Coordinates of C-alpha atoms in Angstrom, one line a residue:
X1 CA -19.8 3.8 -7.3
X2 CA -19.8 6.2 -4.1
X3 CA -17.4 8.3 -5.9
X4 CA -18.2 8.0 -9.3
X5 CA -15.3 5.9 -10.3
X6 CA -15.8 4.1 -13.8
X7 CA -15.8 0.5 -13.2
X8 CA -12.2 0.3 -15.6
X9 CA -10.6 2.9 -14.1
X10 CA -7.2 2.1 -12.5
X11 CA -7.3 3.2 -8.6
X12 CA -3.8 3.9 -6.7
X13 CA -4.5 3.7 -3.1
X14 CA -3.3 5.0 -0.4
X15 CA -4.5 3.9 3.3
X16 CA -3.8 5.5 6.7
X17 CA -3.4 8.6 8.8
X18 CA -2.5 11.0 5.5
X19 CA 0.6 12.7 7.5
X20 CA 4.2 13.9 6.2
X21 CA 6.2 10.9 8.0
X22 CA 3.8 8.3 5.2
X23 CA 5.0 10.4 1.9
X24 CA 1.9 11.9 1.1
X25 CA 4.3 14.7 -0.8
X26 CA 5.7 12.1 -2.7
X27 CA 2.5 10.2 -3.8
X28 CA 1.5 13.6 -4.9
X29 CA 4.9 14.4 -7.0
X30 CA 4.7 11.1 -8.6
X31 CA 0.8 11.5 -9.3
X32 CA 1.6 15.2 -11.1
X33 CA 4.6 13.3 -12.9
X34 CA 2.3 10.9 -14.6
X35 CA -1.2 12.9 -14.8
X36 CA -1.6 12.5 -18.2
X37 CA -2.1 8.9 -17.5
X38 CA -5.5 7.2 -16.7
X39 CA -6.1 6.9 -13.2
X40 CA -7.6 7.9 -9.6
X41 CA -5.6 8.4 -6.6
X42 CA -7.7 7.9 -3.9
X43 CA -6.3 8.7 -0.5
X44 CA -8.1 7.0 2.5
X45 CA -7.7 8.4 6.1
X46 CA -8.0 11.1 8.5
X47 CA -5.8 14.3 6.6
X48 CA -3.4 15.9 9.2
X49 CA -3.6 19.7 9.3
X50 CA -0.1 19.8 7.4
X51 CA -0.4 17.6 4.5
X52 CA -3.9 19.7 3.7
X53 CA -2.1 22.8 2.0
X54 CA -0.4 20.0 -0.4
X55 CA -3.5 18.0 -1.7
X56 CA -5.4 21.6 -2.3
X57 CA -2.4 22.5 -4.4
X58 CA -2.8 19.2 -6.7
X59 CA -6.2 19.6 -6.6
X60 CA -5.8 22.9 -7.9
X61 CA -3.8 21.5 -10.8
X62 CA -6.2 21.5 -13.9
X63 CA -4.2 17.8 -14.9
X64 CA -4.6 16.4 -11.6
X65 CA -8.4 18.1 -10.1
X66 CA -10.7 15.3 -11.2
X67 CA -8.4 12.3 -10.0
X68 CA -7.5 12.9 -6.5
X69 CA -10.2 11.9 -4.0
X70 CA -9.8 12.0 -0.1
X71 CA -12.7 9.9 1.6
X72 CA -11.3 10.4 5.4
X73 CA -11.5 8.1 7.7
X74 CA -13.7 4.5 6.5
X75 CA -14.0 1.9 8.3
X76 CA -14.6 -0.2 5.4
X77 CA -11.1 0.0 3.9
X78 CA -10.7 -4.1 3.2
X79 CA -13.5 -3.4 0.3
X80 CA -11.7 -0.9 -0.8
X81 CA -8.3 -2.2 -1.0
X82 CA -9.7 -5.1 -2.9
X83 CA -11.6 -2.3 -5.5
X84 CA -8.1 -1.1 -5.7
X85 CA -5.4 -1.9 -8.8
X86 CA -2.4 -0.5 -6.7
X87 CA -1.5 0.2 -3.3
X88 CA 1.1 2.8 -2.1
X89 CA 2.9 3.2 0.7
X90 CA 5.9 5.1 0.5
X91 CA 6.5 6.4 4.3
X92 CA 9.3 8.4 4.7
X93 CA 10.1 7.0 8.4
X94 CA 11.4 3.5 8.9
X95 CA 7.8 1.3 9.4
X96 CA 8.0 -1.6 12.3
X97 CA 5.0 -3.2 10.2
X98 CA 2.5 -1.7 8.1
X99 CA -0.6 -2.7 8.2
X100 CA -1.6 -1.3 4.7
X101 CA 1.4 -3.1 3.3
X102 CA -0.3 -6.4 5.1
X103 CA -3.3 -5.4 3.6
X104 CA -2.9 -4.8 0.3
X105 CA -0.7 -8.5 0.4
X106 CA -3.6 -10.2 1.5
X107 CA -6.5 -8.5 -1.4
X108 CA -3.8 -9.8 -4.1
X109 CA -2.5 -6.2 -4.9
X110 CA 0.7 -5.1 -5.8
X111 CA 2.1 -2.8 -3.2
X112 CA 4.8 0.0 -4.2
X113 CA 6.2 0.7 -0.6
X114 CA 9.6 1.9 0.5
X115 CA 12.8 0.0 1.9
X116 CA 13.2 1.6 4.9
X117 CA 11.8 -0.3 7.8
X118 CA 10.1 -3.8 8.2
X119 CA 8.7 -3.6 4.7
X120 CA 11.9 -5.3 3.3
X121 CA 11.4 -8.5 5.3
X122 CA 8.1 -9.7 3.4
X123 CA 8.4 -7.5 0.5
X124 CA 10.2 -9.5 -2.5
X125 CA 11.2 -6.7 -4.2
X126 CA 9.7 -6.8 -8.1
X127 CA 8.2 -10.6 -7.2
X128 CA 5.2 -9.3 -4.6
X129 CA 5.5 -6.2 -4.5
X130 CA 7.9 -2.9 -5.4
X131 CA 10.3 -1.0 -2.2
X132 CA 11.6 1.9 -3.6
X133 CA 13.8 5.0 -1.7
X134 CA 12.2 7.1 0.7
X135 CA 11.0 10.3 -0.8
X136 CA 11.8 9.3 -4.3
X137 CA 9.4 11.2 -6.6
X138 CA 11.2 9.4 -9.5
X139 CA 10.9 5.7 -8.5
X140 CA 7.5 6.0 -7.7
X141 CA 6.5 7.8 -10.7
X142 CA 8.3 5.3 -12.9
X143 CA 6.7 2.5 -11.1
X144 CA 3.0 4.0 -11.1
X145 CA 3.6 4.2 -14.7
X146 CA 4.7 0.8 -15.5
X147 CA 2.1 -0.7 -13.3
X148 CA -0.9 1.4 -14.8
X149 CA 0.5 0.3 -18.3
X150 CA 0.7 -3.1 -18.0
X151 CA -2.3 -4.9 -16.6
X152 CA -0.7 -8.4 -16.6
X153 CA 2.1 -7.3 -14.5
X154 CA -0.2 -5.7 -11.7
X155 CA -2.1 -9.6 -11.7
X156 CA 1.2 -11.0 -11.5
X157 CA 2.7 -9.4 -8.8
X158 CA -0.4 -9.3 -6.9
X159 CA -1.0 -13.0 -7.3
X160 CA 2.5 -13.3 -5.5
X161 CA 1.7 -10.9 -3.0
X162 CA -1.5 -13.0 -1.7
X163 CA 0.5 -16.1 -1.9
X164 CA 3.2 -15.1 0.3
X165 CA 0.3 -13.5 2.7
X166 CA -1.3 -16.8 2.5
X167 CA 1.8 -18.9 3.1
X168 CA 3.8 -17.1 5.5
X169 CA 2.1 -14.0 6.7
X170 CA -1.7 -15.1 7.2
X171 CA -2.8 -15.1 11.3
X172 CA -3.4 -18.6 10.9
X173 CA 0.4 -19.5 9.9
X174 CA 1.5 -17.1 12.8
X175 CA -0.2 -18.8 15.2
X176 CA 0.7 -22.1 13.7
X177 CA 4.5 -20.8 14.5
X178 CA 3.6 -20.1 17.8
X179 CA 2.3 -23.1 18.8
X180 CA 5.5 -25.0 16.9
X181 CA 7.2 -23.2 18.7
X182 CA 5.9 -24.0 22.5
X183 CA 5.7 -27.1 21.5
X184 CA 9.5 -27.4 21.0
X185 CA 10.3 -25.5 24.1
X186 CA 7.7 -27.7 26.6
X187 CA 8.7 -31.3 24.8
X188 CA 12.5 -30.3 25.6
X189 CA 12.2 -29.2 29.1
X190 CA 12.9 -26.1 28.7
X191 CA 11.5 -22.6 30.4
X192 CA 10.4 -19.4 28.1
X193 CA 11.7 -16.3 29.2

């Protein structure tokens, strides 16, 4: 409601520092590939001095203008991830563990990230979630286009997504690991180091 988003409208999301290194270039080439689709793209995060000259030039595209919104930094972004329909993530530098990713796993969304970093290891791809190439305009777009499309799929994938969150990655199953794990160590005698 804050930004006048119809209740039906499919949202894309994109959550974090809005810097080259996290494919904001390539979320904006797939979002121009597919703008005569239905949809917001709604970027949420603090927008680094060089990724600004490339959102004024989609906004500045007639096709594009009135579904690209930039909130800056919130600190309210779980609400917003579960308004979302899709989350993106496509950084172009290898990720040791994205939070967003984590994020959008745990609000039940399907998550179109790339394949180049940590991603991989809780990321099924096509089961709960999508990894695609770094800076591949083409992938993204196709994905973003299926996804938007198809409805059922997006629940699908999603419903995966929070499920594996749930069952592996949740804080309370880490911890549960943890304390398996000391467990282990102390009834065997033997030292952590």
């Amino acid at each position: 409601k804050e930004y006048g988003i119809e209740e039906d409208m499919p949202m894309i999301l994109f959550s974090g520092r809005l810097v080259m290194e996290k494919g904001i270039v390539t979320i904006l080439d797939a979002a121009e590939h597919i703008a005569d689709q239905r949809f917001i793209l709604l970027f949420v995060g603090p927008v680094h001095a060089q990724v600004q000259p490339y959102i004024d030039r989609a906004l500045a595209n007639p096709k594009l203008a009135d579904k690209i919104i930039t909130t800056g930094f919130r600190s309210d972004i779980w609400s917003i991830t579960q308004a979302a329909d899709i989350c993106v993530q496509p950084s172009i530098i290898a990720e040791a563990g994205s939070l967003s990713v984590l994020e959008a796993m745990q609000a039940g969304k399907p998550v179109i990230a790339t394949n180049n970093g940590s991603q991989g290891e809780y990321v099924d791809n096509g089961v709960n979630g999508i990894l695609i190439s770094p800076e591949d305009v083409d992938a993204l777009s196709t994905h973003l286009d299926i996804l938007l499309n198809n409805r059922e799929l997006r629940m699908k994938i999603g419903a995966a997504a929070k499920e594996k969150f749930d069952t592996i990655l949740s804080w309370k199953n880490f911890v549960s690991h943890y304390e398996e794990l000391y467990t282990t160590v102390v009834a065997e005698g033997r030292e952590l180091k």
